[in-house]
Amino acid sequence: MRWLKFKASGKTSWGIVEGDQVIAVDDDPLSDWQRTARTHPLSQVKIELPLVPRTFYCVGLNYLKHLKEAADKRGEIPAVPDRPEIGYRAQNALIAHDEDVVIPSFATEKIHYEGELVVVIGKKVEHLTEQTAMDCVFGYTIGNDVSERSWQKADRGLWRSKNADTFKPMGPWIETEADLEKMETVVRVNGKETNRFHTNDMIFGVVPFLVELTKYFTLWPGDVIWMGTDGASPDIKHGDVVEIDITGIGTLRNRFVREGQ
Amino acid sequence: MRWLKFKASGKTSWGIVEGDQVIAVDDDPLSDWQRTARTHPLSQVKIELPLVPRTFYCVGLNYLKHLKEAADKRGEIPAVPDRPEIGYRAQNALIAHDEDVVIPSFATEKIHYEGELVVVIGKKVEHLTEQTAMDCVFGYTIGNDVSERSWQKADRGLWRSKNADTFKPMGPWIETEADLEKMETVVRVNGKETNRFHTNDMIFGVVPFLVELTKYFTLWPGDVIWMGTDGASPDIKHGDVVEIDITGIGTLRNRFVREGQ
């Protein structure tokens, strides 16, 4: 099932996408919802951010090629993580599918995308085991972990490099039926393919992360975990359109614009 | 004005603390609220977490003594920050005044407190200036940035060392009238004073942080910024009670218990 948060006729609702139609429901997907008689052509609605997570988790280094490329740039030997570790991103930075990533006028040209699988949590859980871990997953969406690399290099943390307003596109919807094993992530800039990788080729996959995190944390409905990216991005310029496609989920598309241009 | 979120007779409400009484209001402090006729003795209500922030900002190193002590432990020369930089904490870790900090059974004995001033944002703002910055501050509360130092040392980030469930006590209430210049932070363990510092002796104060952050971020009502701490903590053991007192705000008190003891 494909859950879309959308606006039509001035009203924001949750709906189910079936083919090229959206069927509005009367509540949110984690409630006791019912279909309504209201339908809209998908092409006619404004796609909204699916949710603002309570806690916004994000994996840093989780693919070998990305890790190697990052280490090469620093002139270092890549250190492969020996256990799952997590970071955080800021809710202020989230935007929806088809909304613009706004590059601050004082940012450098080192603006990169990172196409990521996003796990959406559906239950309040702690102390998960390998056997129970996947029960808390409501579905999947797509994230673009936009980064300003000169700030990332200059700063003590990732605060502005990854969390400036609009730097976290997420969407377009939440897919509950997608199969991890079959997923491929493809990134295109202005329609031209720039990255392709097997989404599940992670150093630590979804299950090990859920097990490790819930040794320490309670996960809450609506929390999201961005799972990291593979490969590297070219510098993204004013006017470029970045599409991230994950098999079985869909395509997250955002234009990048430089402030004041 | 002192804003308290509390539970009484099974009902959670916002109220105003006046002396030893709480006057319930009919909505939240950022709304068009009205006082009700319902009052409770403060000692008879359950104090709740004032809010779950949309984004949970936290300053790492913002006092000279704390910076020096941290560097000394690593055998390094302290590097004083040359500009305000921010980090994040996780919403899952928040607990209220008088709730227990639960130390996981597999944590080491290096459990430390950090007593911090918390700035509560009341308006949606961006691009603040020195002149306008304080207009967005709704009030202040108190935070305890509990840390497991062996994890902090071992990990790539602060994920479990500072964000395990219950590691972020915040409260007891939000004070809107407190004067930054007059604040002193005093920490007591089991009633015995262990730290004392002028709260506003920050390397970068509230205004420089608000100006710098809003170059990149929109701040939202209910966001919080924890402002860092001075000095160092002894190791906190099972059964210890930590009180953090800030002049003009109040006292945040929490007992520490070790899981399974």
Coordinates of C-alpha atoms in Angstrom, one line a residue, chain A residues 9-258:
Chain A
S9 CA -8.8 22.0 -2.7
G10 CA -7.0 23.7 0.2
K11 CA -7.3 20.6 2.5
T12 CA -4.5 18.4 3.7
S13 CA -5.3 14.6 4.0
W14 CA -3.8 11.2 3.9
G15 CA -4.6 9.0 1.0
I16 CA -3.9 5.8 -0.8
V17 CA -2.3 5.9 -4.2
E18 CA -3.8 3.3 -6.7
G19 CA -2.5 3.7 -10.2
D20 CA -2.8 7.4 -11.1
Q21 CA -5.5 8.1 -8.5
V22 CA -5.4 9.1 -4.8
I23 CA -8.2 7.8 -2.6
A24 CA -8.6 10.1 0.5
V25 CA -8.9 8.4 3.9
D26 CA -10.4 10.0 7.0
D27 CA -7.5 9.7 9.4
D28 CA -3.8 8.9 9.4
P29 CA -2.3 5.5 8.4
L30 CA -1.4 4.5 11.9
S31 CA -5.0 5.1 13.1
D32 CA -8.2 3.2 12.6
W33 CA -8.7 4.9 9.2
Q34 CA -11.4 4.4 6.6
R35 CA -11.5 5.1 2.8
T36 CA -13.7 8.1 1.8
A37 CA -15.5 8.6 -1.4
R38 CA -13.2 11.4 -2.3
T39 CA -10.6 10.7 -5.1
H40 CA -8.2 12.9 -7.0
P41 CA -6.0 12.3 -10.0
L42 CA -2.4 12.0 -8.5
S43 CA -1.2 14.6 -11.0
Q44 CA -3.6 17.2 -9.6
V45 CA -2.6 17.1 -6.0
K46 CA 0.2 18.9 -4.1
I47 CA 2.4 16.2 -2.5
E48 CA 3.2 17.0 1.1
L49 CA 5.9 15.9 3.5
P50 CA 4.7 12.5 4.7
L51 CA 5.6 13.3 8.3
V52 CA 7.8 15.3 10.7
P53 CA 9.5 12.5 12.8
R54 CA 9.6 12.7 16.5
T55 CA 13.3 11.7 16.4
F56 CA 15.1 11.9 13.1
Y57 CA 17.8 9.2 12.9
C58 CA 20.4 9.0 10.1
V59 CA 23.2 6.5 9.4
G60 CA 26.5 8.2 8.3
L61 CA 28.7 5.6 6.6
N62 CA 26.9 2.5 5.6
Y63 CA 28.1 1.6 2.1
L64 CA 31.7 0.6 1.1
K65 CA 32.1 2.7 -2.0
H66 CA 30.8 5.9 -0.3
L67 CA 33.1 5.2 2.6
K68 CA 36.1 4.7 0.4
E69 CA 35.4 7.8 -1.7
A70 CA 35.0 10.0 1.5
A71 CA 38.3 8.6 2.9
D72 CA 40.2 9.1 -0.4
K73 CA 39.2 12.8 -0.4
R74 CA 40.7 13.2 3.1
G75 CA 43.8 11.2 2.1
E76 CA 43.0 8.5 4.6
I77 CA 42.6 4.8 4.7
P78 CA 38.9 3.9 4.9
A79 CA 37.9 2.6 8.3
V80 CA 34.9 0.3 7.9
P81 CA 32.5 0.5 10.9
D82 CA 32.6 -2.6 13.1
R83 CA 29.1 -2.0 14.5
P84 CA 26.0 0.0 13.7
E85 CA 26.2 3.6 14.9
I86 CA 23.6 6.3 14.3
G87 CA 23.4 10.1 14.0
Y88 CA 20.7 12.7 13.9
R89 CA 19.3 15.2 11.5
A90 CA 17.1 18.3 12.1
Q91 CA 13.4 18.4 11.5
N92 CA 13.7 22.1 10.3
A93 CA 15.5 20.9 7.1
L94 CA 12.7 18.6 5.8
I95 CA 10.8 19.4 2.6
A96 CA 8.5 17.5 0.4
H97 CA 8.8 15.9 -3.1
D98 CA 8.9 18.6 -5.8
E99 CA 9.7 21.4 -3.3
D100 CA 12.9 23.3 -4.0
V101 CA 16.2 22.8 -2.2
V102 CA 17.4 26.4 -1.6
I103 CA 21.2 26.7 -1.5
P104 CA 22.2 29.7 0.7
S105 CA 23.8 32.5 -1.3
F106 CA 27.0 32.2 0.9
A107 CA 27.3 28.4 0.4
T108 CA 30.2 27.1 -1.8
E109 CA 29.6 25.1 -5.0
K110 CA 30.3 21.8 -3.1
I111 CA 26.6 20.9 -2.9
H112 CA 26.0 17.2 -3.1
Y113 CA 23.1 14.8 -3.0
E114 CA 22.9 11.5 -1.1
G115 CA 20.1 9.2 -2.1
E116 CA 18.9 7.1 0.8
L117 CA 16.4 4.5 1.8
V118 CA 14.2 5.8 4.7
V119 CA 12.7 3.3 7.2
V120 CA 9.4 4.6 8.7
I121 CA 8.6 3.3 12.2
G122 CA 5.0 2.3 12.9
K123 CA 5.1 1.1 16.5
K124 CA 6.5 2.1 19.9
V125 CA 9.2 -0.5 20.5
E126 CA 12.3 -1.3 22.5
H127 CA 14.7 -4.3 22.9
L128 CA 14.0 -5.7 19.5
T129 CA 15.5 -9.0 18.4
E130 CA 16.6 -10.2 15.0
Q131 CA 13.3 -12.1 14.9
T132 CA 11.0 -9.3 15.9
A133 CA 12.8 -6.3 14.4
M134 CA 10.9 -5.9 11.1
D135 CA 7.5 -5.9 12.9
C136 CA 8.0 -2.2 13.8
V137 CA 8.6 -1.1 10.2
F138 CA 5.5 0.6 8.8
G139 CA 7.1 1.2 5.4
Y140 CA 9.7 2.9 3.3
T141 CA 10.2 6.3 1.7
I142 CA 13.2 8.0 0.0
G143 CA 15.5 10.8 1.4
N144 CA 18.0 13.1 -0.1
D145 CA 20.7 13.9 2.5
V146 CA 21.8 17.1 0.8
S147 CA 25.3 18.2 2.1
E148 CA 27.5 21.3 1.8
R149 CA 30.9 19.7 1.8
S150 CA 33.0 22.8 2.7
W151 CA 30.9 23.3 5.9
Q152 CA 31.1 19.6 6.6
K153 CA 34.9 19.9 6.5
A154 CA 35.2 23.1 8.4
D155 CA 32.7 22.4 11.3
R156 CA 32.9 20.3 14.5
G157 CA 29.6 18.6 13.5
L158 CA 27.1 18.4 10.7
W159 CA 24.9 21.1 11.9
R160 CA 24.7 23.5 8.9
S161 CA 26.3 21.2 6.3
K162 CA 23.4 18.7 6.4
N163 CA 20.7 20.6 8.3
A164 CA 20.2 24.0 6.7
D165 CA 16.6 24.6 5.8
T166 CA 15.4 22.6 2.8
F167 CA 18.5 20.2 2.9
K168 CA 16.4 17.2 3.7
P169 CA 13.9 16.3 0.9
M170 CA 11.8 13.2 1.9
G171 CA 9.0 11.4 0.0
P172 CA 7.1 11.2 -2.2
W173 CA 5.0 8.7 -0.1
I174 CA 5.4 5.8 2.2
E175 CA 5.3 2.3 0.6
T176 CA 4.4 -0.5 2.9
E177 CA 5.0 -3.5 0.5
A178 CA 8.4 -2.8 -0.9
D179 CA 10.9 -5.7 -0.9
L180 CA 14.4 -4.8 0.5
E181 CA 16.1 -7.5 -1.5
K182 CA 14.8 -6.3 -4.8
M183 CA 15.6 -2.6 -4.3
E184 CA 18.0 -0.7 -6.5
T185 CA 18.7 3.0 -6.0
V186 CA 19.2 5.1 -9.1
V187 CA 20.0 8.8 -9.0
R188 CA 19.6 11.1 -12.0
V189 CA 20.7 14.7 -12.4
N190 CA 18.6 16.5 -15.1
G191 CA 17.5 13.1 -16.4
K192 CA 21.0 11.7 -16.7
E193 CA 22.0 8.7 -14.5
T194 CA 24.8 9.6 -12.0
N195 CA 24.6 6.7 -9.5
R196 CA 23.2 3.2 -9.3
F197 CA 23.5 0.7 -6.4
H198 CA 21.8 -2.2 -4.7
T199 CA 19.9 -0.5 -1.9
N200 CA 20.4 -3.4 0.5
D201 CA 24.2 -3.6 0.0
M202 CA 24.6 -1.9 3.3
I203 CA 27.5 -2.6 5.7
F204 CA 24.8 -3.0 8.4
G205 CA 21.2 -3.5 7.2
V206 CA 17.9 -2.5 8.6
V207 CA 17.6 -5.4 11.1
P208 CA 21.0 -5.0 12.7
F209 CA 20.3 -1.2 13.1
L210 CA 16.9 -1.8 14.6
V211 CA 18.3 -4.3 17.1
E212 CA 21.3 -2.2 18.1
L213 CA 19.3 1.1 18.4
T214 CA 16.6 -0.4 20.6
K215 CA 19.2 -1.6 23.1
Y216 CA 19.4 2.1 24.0
F217 CA 16.3 3.8 22.6
T218 CA 12.6 3.4 22.4
L219 CA 11.5 3.9 18.8
W220 CA 8.2 5.8 18.4
P221 CA 5.6 5.7 15.6
G222 CA 6.7 8.3 13.0
D223 CA 10.4 8.1 13.8
V224 CA 12.5 7.7 10.6
I225 CA 15.9 6.1 10.0
W226 CA 17.7 7.2 6.9
M227 CA 20.0 4.3 5.9
G228 CA 23.0 6.0 4.3
T229 CA 24.1 6.2 0.6
D230 CA 26.6 4.7 -1.8
G231 CA 28.9 6.4 -4.3
A232 CA 29.5 10.1 -4.7
S233 CA 27.7 13.1 -6.1
P234 CA 28.8 15.7 -8.7
D235 CA 28.5 19.3 -7.6
I236 CA 24.9 20.3 -8.0
K237 CA 24.2 23.7 -9.6
H238 CA 21.4 26.3 -9.6
G239 CA 18.5 24.8 -11.6
D240 CA 19.6 21.2 -11.5
V241 CA 16.9 18.6 -10.9
V242 CA 17.8 15.6 -8.8
E243 CA 15.7 12.4 -8.9
I244 CA 16.2 9.5 -6.6
D245 CA 14.5 6.3 -7.6
I246 CA 14.2 3.2 -5.4
T247 CA 12.6 0.1 -6.9
G248 CA 9.2 -0.6 -5.5
I249 CA 8.9 2.8 -3.7
G250 CA 9.0 5.5 -6.4
T251 CA 10.9 8.6 -7.3
L252 CA 11.8 11.6 -5.1
R253 CA 12.4 14.7 -7.2
N254 CA 13.6 18.1 -6.2
R255 CA 15.0 21.1 -8.0
F256 CA 18.0 22.9 -6.5
V257 CA 18.0 26.7 -6.6
R258 CA 20.6 29.2 -5.3

